[in-house]
Amino acid sequence: MSNTYTYGIHQQLQPQELLFLVFVDTAASHFGIDDVTAIGAVIAGYPMLPTRGKFAGATKGTSIASVVSRKVLPFELKHRILPTVTWKSMLQLKVLLVKNIGTFVGRTIPVVGVVMLAYDAYKISTESVRAYNELVQEEDKVF
């Protein structure tokens, strides 16, 4: 016979149902202004705006972050030393070097957003497992 649990208004929950509800509860309490910022950074870095010609193999379109940062930071270095990634180069696991500070900032914004969202996913997962393990009997714990 399997153990059953009560969580809030929910009764007779199987261990996997309880884990799901704890996960949903933890995620709901975790999301706040930081997550809106992360999602905004990812969206701002998505290449949704049309562009004129690009070289073969380049990511099609440009992002809002790129357009704004190139206008606000139109500074060039002498050499290509600033590491960046685009959506396409990320999938190919390639780092691109640029010398324009605006380009560097524009391409870095979505990376920061992705890192923030990855951290949120890690935090929610670990908090959910900890909370779940505190509620269940030894044989139903997740390690």
mmCIF file of C-alpha atoms in Angstrom:
data_model
loop_
_atom_site.group_PDB
_atom_site.id
_atom_site.type_symbol
_atom_site.label_atom_id
_atom_site.label_comp_id
_atom_site.label_asym_id
_atom_site.label_seq_id
_atom_site.Cartn_x
_atom_site.Cartn_y
_atom_site.Cartn_z
ATOM 1 C CA MET A 1 0.000 0.000 0.000
ATOM 2 C CA SER A 2 1.301 3.442 -0.967
ATOM 3 C CA ASN A 3 1.465 6.374 1.447
ATOM 4 C CA THR A 4 -1.008 9.211 0.834
ATOM 5 C CA TYR A 5 -0.682 12.821 1.907
ATOM 6 C CA THR A 6 -2.676 15.992 2.479
ATOM 7 C CA TYR A 7 -1.459 19.340 1.167
ATOM 8 C CA GLY A 8 -3.641 22.394 1.669
ATOM 9 C CA ILE A 9 -7.119 21.510 0.442
ATOM 10 C CA HIS A 10 -5.847 18.462 -1.434
ATOM 11 C CA GLN A 11 -6.264 15.072 0.233
ATOM 12 C CA GLN A 12 -5.301 11.480 -0.547
ATOM 13 C CA LEU A 13 -2.365 12.579 -2.686
ATOM 14 C CA GLN A 14 0.099 10.062 -4.051
ATOM 15 C CA PRO A 15 3.763 11.047 -3.511
ATOM 16 C CA GLN A 16 4.206 12.193 -7.132
ATOM 17 C CA GLU A 17 1.030 14.328 -6.933
ATOM 18 C CA LEU A 18 2.316 15.942 -3.737
ATOM 19 C CA LEU A 19 5.700 16.665 -5.345
ATOM 20 C CA PHE A 20 3.939 18.337 -8.278
ATOM 21 C CA LEU A 21 1.821 20.555 -5.989
ATOM 22 C CA VAL A 22 4.847 21.507 -3.873
ATOM 23 C CA PHE A 23 6.759 22.365 -7.062
ATOM 24 C CA VAL A 24 3.895 24.551 -8.331
ATOM 25 C CA ASP A 25 3.572 26.270 -4.946
ATOM 26 C CA THR A 26 7.315 26.910 -4.714
ATOM 27 C CA ALA A 27 7.448 28.303 -8.260
ATOM 28 C CA ALA A 28 4.435 30.543 -7.625
ATOM 29 C CA SER A 29 5.973 32.009 -4.471
ATOM 30 C CA HIS A 30 9.384 32.383 -6.120
ATOM 31 C CA PHE A 31 8.346 34.455 -9.149
ATOM 32 C CA GLY A 32 8.652 38.194 -8.634
ATOM 33 C CA ILE A 33 10.125 41.307 -10.212
ATOM 34 C CA ASP A 34 13.505 39.634 -10.838
ATOM 35 C CA ASP A 35 11.870 37.085 -13.125
ATOM 36 C CA VAL A 36 10.083 39.771 -15.111
ATOM 37 C CA THR A 37 13.492 41.394 -15.595
ATOM 38 C CA ALA A 38 15.030 38.101 -16.768
ATOM 39 C CA ILE A 39 12.224 37.382 -19.210
ATOM 40 C CA GLY A 40 12.371 40.978 -20.465
ATOM 41 C CA ALA A 41 16.122 40.657 -21.061
ATOM 42 C CA VAL A 42 15.654 37.440 -23.048
ATOM 43 C CA ILE A 43 12.857 38.964 -25.147
ATOM 44 C CA ALA A 44 14.794 42.205 -25.700
ATOM 45 C CA GLY A 45 17.661 40.117 -27.066
ATOM 46 C CA TYR A 46 15.552 38.062 -29.484
ATOM 47 C CA PRO A 47 16.266 38.970 -33.141
ATOM 48 C CA MET A 48 12.718 39.995 -34.059
ATOM 49 C CA LEU A 49 13.387 43.208 -35.983
ATOM 50 C CA PRO A 50 14.068 43.052 -39.721
ATOM 51 C CA THR A 51 17.460 44.160 -41.013
ATOM 52 C CA ARG A 52 18.928 44.952 -44.368
ATOM 53 C CA GLY A 53 21.551 42.593 -45.738
ATOM 54 C CA LYS A 54 23.726 40.367 -43.560
ATOM 55 C CA PHE A 55 26.591 38.034 -44.280
ATOM 56 C CA ALA A 56 25.860 34.372 -45.029
ATOM 57 C CA GLY A 57 25.546 32.374 -41.827
ATOM 58 C CA ALA A 58 24.601 35.398 -39.699
ATOM 59 C CA THR A 59 21.536 35.344 -37.469
ATOM 60 C CA LYS A 60 18.601 36.849 -39.381
ATOM 61 C CA GLY A 61 17.103 40.007 -37.921
ATOM 62 C CA THR A 62 18.265 42.072 -34.973
ATOM 63 C CA SER A 63 17.060 42.652 -31.441
ATOM 64 C CA ILE A 64 15.678 45.663 -29.630
ATOM 65 C CA ALA A 65 18.620 45.428 -27.206
ATOM 66 C CA SER A 66 21.074 45.543 -30.095
ATOM 67 C CA VAL A 67 19.456 48.532 -31.808
ATOM 68 C CA VAL A 68 19.227 50.559 -28.584
ATOM 69 C CA SER A 69 22.688 49.691 -27.263
ATOM 70 C CA ARG A 70 24.374 50.490 -30.605
ATOM 71 C CA LYS A 71 22.751 53.941 -30.589
ATOM 72 C CA VAL A 72 23.516 54.659 -26.935
ATOM 73 C CA LEU A 73 27.046 53.174 -26.966
ATOM 74 C CA PRO A 74 28.542 53.825 -30.443
ATOM 75 C CA PHE A 75 32.134 53.286 -29.293
ATOM 76 C CA GLU A 76 34.632 51.138 -31.188
ATOM 77 C CA LEU A 77 37.759 49.473 -29.852
ATOM 78 C CA LYS A 78 40.810 48.938 -32.067
ATOM 79 C CA HIS A 79 40.566 45.147 -31.983
ATOM 80 C CA ARG A 80 37.848 42.506 -31.725
ATOM 81 C CA ILE A 81 38.307 41.510 -28.084
ATOM 82 C CA LEU A 82 34.793 41.537 -26.599
ATOM 83 C CA PRO A 83 33.275 38.033 -26.453
ATOM 84 C CA THR A 84 29.602 37.728 -27.461
ATOM 85 C CA VAL A 85 27.088 35.151 -28.584
ATOM 86 C CA THR A 86 24.020 35.334 -30.802
ATOM 87 C CA TRP A 87 21.104 32.899 -30.757
ATOM 88 C CA LYS A 88 22.629 31.059 -33.716
ATOM 89 C CA SER A 89 26.199 31.010 -32.368
ATOM 90 C CA MET A 90 24.892 29.783 -28.998
ATOM 91 C CA LEU A 91 23.335 26.758 -30.706
ATOM 92 C CA GLN A 92 26.640 26.155 -32.508
ATOM 93 C CA LEU A 93 28.609 26.669 -29.261
ATOM 94 C CA LYS A 94 30.625 29.487 -30.865
ATOM 95 C CA VAL A 95 31.823 32.709 -29.285
ATOM 96 C CA LEU A 96 32.051 35.749 -31.543
ATOM 97 C CA LEU A 97 34.508 38.577 -30.890
ATOM 98 C CA VAL A 98 33.413 42.171 -31.550
ATOM 99 C CA LYS A 99 34.966 45.597 -31.121
ATOM 100 C CA ASN A 100 31.784 47.702 -30.852
ATOM 101 C CA ILE A 101 30.778 48.247 -27.219
ATOM 102 C CA GLY A 102 27.120 48.702 -28.177
ATOM 103 C CA THR A 103 27.111 45.337 -29.951
ATOM 104 C CA PHE A 104 28.734 43.720 -26.921
ATOM 105 C CA VAL A 105 26.113 45.148 -24.538
ATOM 106 C CA GLY A 106 23.216 44.326 -26.862
ATOM 107 C CA ARG A 107 24.308 40.710 -27.186
ATOM 108 C CA THR A 108 25.050 40.353 -23.469
ATOM 109 C CA ILE A 109 21.592 41.430 -22.245
ATOM 110 C CA PRO A 110 19.772 38.213 -23.299
ATOM 111 C CA VAL A 111 22.614 36.073 -21.934
ATOM 112 C CA VAL A 112 22.108 37.694 -18.528
ATOM 113 C CA GLY A 113 18.372 36.932 -18.827
ATOM 114 C CA VAL A 114 19.020 33.269 -19.629
ATOM 115 C CA VAL A 115 21.409 32.963 -16.674
ATOM 116 C CA MET A 116 18.827 34.536 -14.359
ATOM 117 C CA LEU A 117 16.119 32.135 -15.545
ATOM 118 C CA ALA A 118 18.462 29.139 -15.184
ATOM 119 C CA TYR A 119 19.208 30.210 -11.620
ATOM 120 C CA ASP A 120 15.466 30.516 -10.931
ATOM 121 C CA ALA A 121 14.880 26.984 -12.258
ATOM 122 C CA TYR A 122 17.687 25.622 -10.047
ATOM 123 C CA LYS A 123 16.420 27.476 -6.970
ATOM 124 C CA ILE A 124 12.800 26.388 -7.474
ATOM 125 C CA SER A 125 13.845 22.757 -7.993
ATOM 126 C CA THR A 126 16.050 22.562 -4.901
ATOM 127 C CA GLU A 127 13.524 24.374 -2.698
ATOM 128 C CA SER A 128 10.708 22.128 -3.958
ATOM 129 C CA VAL A 129 12.602 18.909 -3.246
ATOM 130 C CA ARG A 130 13.583 20.158 0.224
ATOM 131 C CA ALA A 131 9.982 21.145 1.077
ATOM 132 C CA TYR A 132 8.612 17.869 -0.321
ATOM 133 C CA ASN A 133 11.123 15.768 1.637
ATOM 134 C CA GLU A 134 10.057 17.519 4.839
ATOM 135 C CA LEU A 135 6.439 16.463 4.224
ATOM 136 C CA VAL A 136 6.836 12.794 3.300
ATOM 137 C CA GLN A 137 7.847 9.571 4.960
ATOM 138 C CA GLU A 138 11.369 8.235 4.437
ATOM 139 C CA GLU A 139 10.478 5.782 1.645
ATOM 140 C CA ASP A 140 8.866 8.556 -0.449
ATOM 141 C CA LYS A 141 11.746 11.047 -0.239
ATOM 142 C CA VAL A 142 13.553 12.307 -3.338
ATOM 143 C CA PHE A 143 17.322 12.634 -3.114
#
